[in-house]
């Protein structure tokens, strides 16, 4: 039995130590906003924040997470998250939406660390997140927009 | 031409059998056979719309949402005619059983006619196929970029009809002539007396009014919603984790099933040792399923948690009987396609003038062979489906493009009647044609049958999804152009060979192979608007063991590349500007001409390009493809780095899709189509060796990522024509536009995909 801190709440899980966080979130915990895409940290659909850092939950065993703050799309909040969601809405980013939880988590982590990212910063932070609908041009615009909204 | 007449004769015979249809009343798509259940607080005004006492307007969706934005567009069409308050619009998925929700556009679009041929045969066959689509069971399906055009008429009629009923209810209540009442923003108003009532207040009384005998639809100048860039209706749920895809279903007590399918095409299960797996934590059952509906035979582990199922499956020792394809190689098969073109042309889809004569008289001829590979769909949401089979009844939760086919196929597996199958359609995490296939939900039903009434979610890993797709068919094409003694283009001939998706999918859905020509093999080759002095376009269907499926833009995905690349080869031979050559060949098609001229202007065609910050030279390439009724022209700005990597910096796109219901979502779809097509153009290739698909995951089947994504500029030509398809037409022009730019830059003509410089 491991206790995880997920979205500010202590959650006891029965999964074995080697279970990747993704499957604990989606299975036992029932938080399905974090998506399964590849299982190899190649696509970013499973991105969550661990102590504020964008992390691929599909290869992160829960044994490494005791005492860490885990944030999923369901618990993503605060001024940066608000700005990102507002920008995503204004630019009409989403299509099928399956990858978007991961895109938002990566974008928020980027903006937390770098409030004024340039295009190269966006390439660096977002190229691990695949979108088969091809929302990339709008994600790029929306990140710039979110930075602008946040700046006020 | 004989075979074509045979086919059309068949269509005529079916028509004669079904002569009674012509007597069917015109409102047959308005009211369901079994009217929507009349909920007291949300009465139905017809088969498409309910109005709640709380003023909500609930619109029935006969099509599924997979990112293409169709739910928003469909709702806009009905809400506009209803004069509804957009903020009050809600959506509900149509039940798969009622034929008013059948897709009437898909089958006529599959007829092998040239789109500019509006002769009697074409119109007659169209009429009959549309009629047949109204009567056949199971045709509630979403594909072929057909949703908006399918629903353009019935949804607006349903909105207009409901509006008349609300008006009639108000006039009756106020005892005033209905002509003195007006509607706006979900309210009926009688200006003379200053009275008004909300749709919610009038709903019950309106639902008791007779269905209007006829309706007059708005003219475009009266549209309030159609043509507006409204926000996607389900967007917010996709930003906070609440959007529910198939894989997010969590039924009470649900178990998870992971599968390993036979890795060799057409192979069979031989034996397994599951003793170790059976002892692992959470494991409930290890068993096998038979091949069905395109799903290969599989070893299945059902467990309490998904990770437990995945881990236990790895511990099962499986031996497969590799069968007759154990030595199959896709490279060898593609070579055999080329050889088959030495023997036979196959079916002639289009012929004008005398090509043989023009070629024999030509003073100069150019020939080229093009090859394209198999491609996977690789939707972000891997295949999955949840089924509960309990006490003779089934509940299916499926992210599917073919809901109409689910009840019959699931019932067949479970040995029950199809009316014992209930279907809940979820959002789809990408479709691109992959979810037109029944394999994953049929397999999920096979698995649920073993679960003693407990719901089971069957989910594929990325590797299973990649290796058990139904691939875009590989194709080999040989083109030839002839030039007369004045140096003018006199002949265009295109012959190609490959597998038929339609033949295969008919077999997977109905159990016996399709036959006859398959228009989807040759679209993009035979149906262009170019006025060649003479032309002949044929395709030969070569059966093969690779499972092939409809892949975003289908035949156009590769024939568009081939036609538009060879067009530039002809331009080079003529020493003519490629865009100017197209303009000359399209002179009789004003919409194409206007669009191309605008594209030239917007893209800076013919203007020098300044190199980017990297200092590397850039060039432009153009391509134009009409598919699914929409015309799309693209100019790609491309550079080639010292390491020969092709980089696409900017794509300018101008399109004509008739009425753009929601220009914002049209733009999204074009951007999407371009990036989807660019992934295939630069990287996409599924290879098969020893009967096994070699690609596994996103490390060896590469999609475009953020750092490679071009800037995209989209412009929509104004039009008041009926709407045409938009989910797919953005895809075909990008590969040839890039290849044509690469030729300008390097002098190398790349005739196979993915594009790789020598």
mmCIF file of N, CA, C and O in Angstrom, chain B residues 254-298:
data_model
loop_
_atom_site.group_PDB
_atom_site.id
_atom_site.type_symbol
_atom_site.label_atom_id
_atom_site.label_comp_id
_atom_site.label_asym_id
_atom_site.label_seq_id
_atom_site.Cartn_x
_atom_site.Cartn_y
_atom_site.Cartn_z
ATOM 1 N N UNK B 254 -16.114 -3.063 -13.602
ATOM 2 C CA UNK B 254 -15.476 -3.360 -14.884
ATOM 3 C C UNK B 254 -14.085 -3.979 -14.736
ATOM 4 O O UNK B 254 -13.294 -3.577 -13.884
ATOM 5 N N UNK B 255 -13.792 -4.951 -15.585
ATOM 6 C CA UNK B 255 -12.453 -5.536 -15.681
ATOM 7 C C UNK B 255 -11.792 -5.055 -16.972
ATOM 8 O O UNK B 255 -12.455 -4.479 -17.827
ATOM 9 N N UNK B 256 -10.493 -5.310 -17.069
ATOM 10 C CA UNK B 256 -9.733 -4.866 -18.247
ATOM 11 C C UNK B 256 -9.173 -6.069 -18.980
ATOM 12 O O UNK B 256 -8.655 -6.995 -18.349
ATOM 13 N N UNK B 257 -9.237 -6.018 -20.311
ATOM 14 C CA UNK B 257 -8.665 -7.100 -21.117
ATOM 15 C C UNK B 257 -7.573 -6.544 -22.017
ATOM 16 O O UNK B 257 -7.759 -5.544 -22.704
ATOM 17 N N UNK B 258 -6.424 -7.217 -21.979
ATOM 18 C CA UNK B 258 -5.343 -6.888 -22.897
ATOM 19 C C UNK B 258 -5.188 -8.055 -23.866
ATOM 20 O O UNK B 258 -5.406 -9.211 -23.491
ATOM 21 N N UNK B 259 -4.844 -7.742 -25.110
ATOM 22 C CA UNK B 259 -4.781 -8.790 -26.138
ATOM 23 C C UNK B 259 -3.429 -8.788 -26.849
ATOM 24 O O UNK B 259 -2.812 -7.739 -27.035
ATOM 25 N N UNK B 260 -2.985 -9.987 -27.228
ATOM 26 C CA UNK B 260 -1.882 -10.130 -28.181
ATOM 27 C C UNK B 260 -2.433 -10.888 -29.372
ATOM 28 O O UNK B 260 -2.877 -12.028 -29.229
ATOM 29 N N UNK B 261 -2.451 -10.220 -30.529
ATOM 30 C CA UNK B 261 -3.005 -10.866 -31.719
ATOM 31 C C UNK B 261 -1.895 -11.557 -32.504
ATOM 32 O O UNK B 261 -0.721 -11.207 -32.378
ATOM 33 N N UNK B 262 -2.281 -12.534 -33.313
ATOM 34 C CA UNK B 262 -1.294 -13.277 -34.096
ATOM 35 C C UNK B 262 -0.468 -12.300 -34.926
ATOM 36 O O UNK B 262 -1.017 -11.554 -35.739
ATOM 37 N N UNK B 263 0.848 -12.298 -34.741
ATOM 38 C CA UNK B 263 1.670 -11.292 -35.419
ATOM 39 C C UNK B 263 1.842 -11.541 -36.914
ATOM 40 O O UNK B 263 2.278 -10.637 -37.626
ATOM 41 N N UNK B 264 1.513 -12.724 -37.378
ATOM 42 C CA UNK B 264 1.680 -13.030 -38.803
ATOM 43 C C UNK B 264 0.318 -12.925 -39.490
ATOM 44 O O UNK B 264 -0.666 -13.504 -39.020
ATOM 45 N N UNK B 265 0.268 -12.191 -40.594
ATOM 46 C CA UNK B 265 -0.989 -11.991 -41.323
ATOM 47 C C UNK B 265 -1.631 -13.335 -41.643
ATOM 48 O O UNK B 265 -1.002 -14.204 -42.252
ATOM 49 N N UNK B 266 -2.866 -13.501 -41.223
ATOM 50 C CA UNK B 266 -3.588 -14.727 -41.561
ATOM 51 C C UNK B 266 -3.163 -15.948 -40.762
ATOM 52 O O UNK B 266 -3.636 -17.054 -41.034
ATOM 53 N N UNK B 267 -2.277 -15.764 -39.777
ATOM 54 C CA UNK B 267 -1.831 -16.911 -38.974
ATOM 55 C C UNK B 267 -2.886 -17.341 -37.969
ATOM 56 O O UNK B 267 -3.914 -16.687 -37.806
ATOM 57 N N UNK B 268 -2.620 -18.461 -37.289
ATOM 58 C CA UNK B 268 -3.588 -19.008 -36.336
ATOM 59 C C UNK B 268 -2.922 -19.313 -34.995
ATOM 60 O O UNK B 268 -1.707 -19.437 -34.907
ATOM 61 N N UNK B 269 -3.760 -19.452 -34.004
ATOM 62 C CA UNK B 269 -3.277 -19.817 -32.677
ATOM 63 C C UNK B 269 -2.878 -21.290 -32.683
ATOM 64 O O UNK B 269 -3.554 -22.122 -33.278
ATOM 65 N N UNK B 270 -1.746 -21.589 -32.027
ATOM 66 C CA UNK B 270 -1.318 -22.981 -31.961
ATOM 67 C C UNK B 270 -1.388 -23.489 -30.519
ATOM 68 O O UNK B 270 -2.155 -24.373 -30.206
ATOM 69 N N UNK B 271 -0.634 -22.846 -29.628
ATOM 70 C CA UNK B 271 -0.666 -23.317 -28.240
ATOM 71 C C UNK B 271 -0.142 -22.221 -27.327
ATOM 72 O O UNK B 271 0.481 -21.261 -27.784
ATOM 73 N N UNK B 272 -0.412 -22.369 -26.028
ATOM 74 C CA UNK B 272 0.160 -21.409 -25.082
ATOM 75 C C UNK B 272 0.375 -22.069 -23.733
ATOM 76 O O UNK B 272 -0.258 -23.078 -23.398
ATOM 77 N N UNK B 273 1.293 -21.456 -22.966
ATOM 78 C CA UNK B 273 1.468 -21.844 -21.570
ATOM 79 C C UNK B 273 1.138 -20.611 -20.739
ATOM 80 O O UNK B 273 1.895 -19.638 -20.710
ATOM 81 N N UNK B 274 -0.034 -20.642 -20.100
ATOM 82 C CA UNK B 274 -0.512 -19.473 -19.359
ATOM 83 C C UNK B 274 -0.369 -19.671 -17.860
ATOM 84 O O UNK B 274 -0.880 -18.871 -17.069
ATOM 85 N N UNK B 275 0.326 -20.740 -17.449
ATOM 86 C CA UNK B 275 0.331 -21.067 -16.013
ATOM 87 C C UNK B 275 0.910 -19.937 -15.169
ATOM 88 O O UNK B 275 0.376 -19.595 -14.112
ATOM 89 N N UNK B 276 2.000 -19.337 -15.656
ATOM 90 C CA UNK B 276 2.632 -18.266 -14.895
ATOM 91 C C UNK B 276 1.693 -17.046 -14.817
ATOM 92 O O UNK B 276 1.501 -16.455 -13.757
ATOM 93 N N UNK B 277 1.090 -16.707 -15.962
ATOM 94 C CA UNK B 277 0.205 -15.542 -16.017
ATOM 95 C C UNK B 277 -0.995 -15.715 -15.107
ATOM 96 O O UNK B 277 -1.417 -14.778 -14.405
ATOM 97 N N UNK B 278 -1.540 -16.940 -15.106
ATOM 98 C CA UNK B 278 -2.744 -17.171 -14.315
ATOM 99 C C UNK B 278 -2.516 -16.958 -12.820
ATOM 100 O O UNK B 278 -3.451 -16.669 -12.075
ATOM 101 N N UNK B 279 -1.256 -17.099 -12.407
ATOM 102 C CA UNK B 279 -0.948 -16.944 -10.974
ATOM 103 C C UNK B 279 -0.619 -15.504 -10.605
ATOM 104 O O UNK B 279 -0.354 -15.192 -9.449
ATOM 105 N N UNK B 280 -0.629 -14.624 -11.567
ATOM 106 C CA UNK B 280 -0.222 -13.235 -11.282
ATOM 107 C C UNK B 280 -1.373 -12.436 -10.664
ATOM 108 O O UNK B 280 -2.533 -12.765 -10.845
ATOM 109 N N UNK B 281 -1.019 -11.343 -9.933
ATOM 110 C CA UNK B 281 -2.050 -10.607 -9.205
ATOM 111 C C UNK B 281 -3.125 -10.043 -10.119
ATOM 112 O O UNK B 281 -2.812 -9.522 -11.199
ATOM 113 N N UNK B 282 -4.355 -10.167 -9.700
ATOM 114 C CA UNK B 282 -5.475 -9.558 -10.398
ATOM 115 C C UNK B 282 -5.977 -10.331 -11.598
ATOM 116 O O UNK B 282 -7.010 -9.972 -12.173
ATOM 117 N N UNK B 283 -5.270 -11.386 -12.020
ATOM 118 C CA UNK B 283 -5.651 -12.065 -13.256
ATOM 119 C C UNK B 283 -6.900 -12.916 -13.027
ATOM 120 O O UNK B 283 -6.988 -13.704 -12.085
ATOM 121 N N UNK B 284 -7.891 -12.722 -13.890
ATOM 122 C CA UNK B 284 -9.161 -13.443 -13.775
ATOM 123 C C UNK B 284 -9.235 -14.606 -14.748
ATOM 124 O O UNK B 284 -9.814 -15.634 -14.456
ATOM 125 N N UNK B 285 -8.698 -14.389 -15.948
ATOM 126 C CA UNK B 285 -8.886 -15.401 -16.982
ATOM 127 C C UNK B 285 -7.887 -15.194 -18.110
ATOM 128 O O UNK B 285 -7.608 -14.056 -18.486
ATOM 129 N N UNK B 286 -7.358 -16.294 -18.639
ATOM 130 C CA UNK B 286 -6.512 -16.232 -19.834
ATOM 131 C C UNK B 286 -7.135 -17.175 -20.848
ATOM 132 O O UNK B 286 -7.421 -18.329 -20.531
ATOM 133 N N UNK B 287 -7.380 -16.685 -22.052
ATOM 134 C CA UNK B 287 -8.047 -17.514 -23.059
ATOM 135 C C UNK B 287 -7.727 -16.981 -24.450
ATOM 136 O O UNK B 287 -6.972 -16.014 -24.599
ATOM 137 N N UNK B 288 -8.305 -17.612 -25.467
ATOM 138 C CA UNK B 288 -8.051 -17.164 -26.841
ATOM 139 C C UNK B 288 -9.369 -16.804 -27.511
ATOM 140 O O UNK B 288 -10.426 -17.299 -27.133
ATOM 141 N N UNK B 289 -9.269 -15.934 -28.515
ATOM 142 C CA UNK B 289 -10.430 -15.643 -29.367
ATOM 143 C C UNK B 289 -10.060 -15.980 -30.805
ATOM 144 O O UNK B 289 -8.899 -15.909 -31.194
ATOM 145 N N UNK B 290 -11.095 -16.324 -31.559
ATOM 146 C CA UNK B 290 -10.908 -16.680 -32.972
ATOM 147 C C UNK B 290 -10.879 -15.429 -33.841
ATOM 148 O O UNK B 290 -11.406 -14.389 -33.438
ATOM 149 N N UNK B 291 -10.344 -15.570 -35.031
ATOM 150 C CA UNK B 291 -10.394 -14.472 -36.007
ATOM 151 C C UNK B 291 -11.857 -14.146 -36.320
ATOM 152 O O UNK B 291 -12.669 -15.046 -36.493
ATOM 153 N N UNK B 292 -12.193 -12.854 -36.346
ATOM 154 C CA UNK B 292 -13.569 -12.445 -36.665
ATOM 155 C C UNK B 292 -13.588 -11.003 -37.122
ATOM 156 O O UNK B 292 -12.950 -10.148 -36.506
ATOM 157 N N UNK B 293 -14.346 -10.730 -38.181
ATOM 158 C CA UNK B 293 -14.591 -9.359 -38.656
ATOM 159 C C UNK B 293 -13.298 -8.548 -38.795
ATOM 160 O O UNK B 293 -13.284 -7.355 -38.521
ATOM 161 N N UNK B 294 -12.229 -9.198 -39.201
ATOM 162 C CA UNK B 294 -10.965 -8.489 -39.383
ATOM 163 C C UNK B 294 -10.079 -8.503 -38.166
ATOM 164 O O UNK B 294 -8.918 -8.101 -38.238
ATOM 165 N N UNK B 295 -10.593 -8.943 -37.020
ATOM 166 C CA UNK B 295 -9.737 -9.080 -35.841
ATOM 167 C C UNK B 295 -9.003 -10.411 -35.945
ATOM 168 O O UNK B 295 -9.629 -11.448 -36.106
ATOM 169 N N UNK B 296 -7.669 -10.387 -35.869
ATOM 170 C CA UNK B 296 -6.930 -11.652 -35.927
ATOM 171 C C UNK B 296 -7.176 -12.471 -34.658
ATOM 172 O O UNK B 296 -7.678 -11.946 -33.665
ATOM 173 N N UNK B 297 -6.826 -13.758 -34.701
ATOM 174 C CA UNK B 297 -6.932 -14.553 -33.479
ATOM 175 C C UNK B 297 -6.067 -13.932 -32.386
ATOM 176 O O UNK B 297 -5.015 -13.366 -32.682
ATOM 177 N N UNK B 298 -6.525 -14.046 -31.132
ATOM 178 C CA UNK B 298 -5.830 -13.340 -30.056
ATOM 179 C C UNK B 298 -5.747 -14.176 -28.799
ATOM 180 O O UNK B 298 -6.606 -15.025 -28.536
#
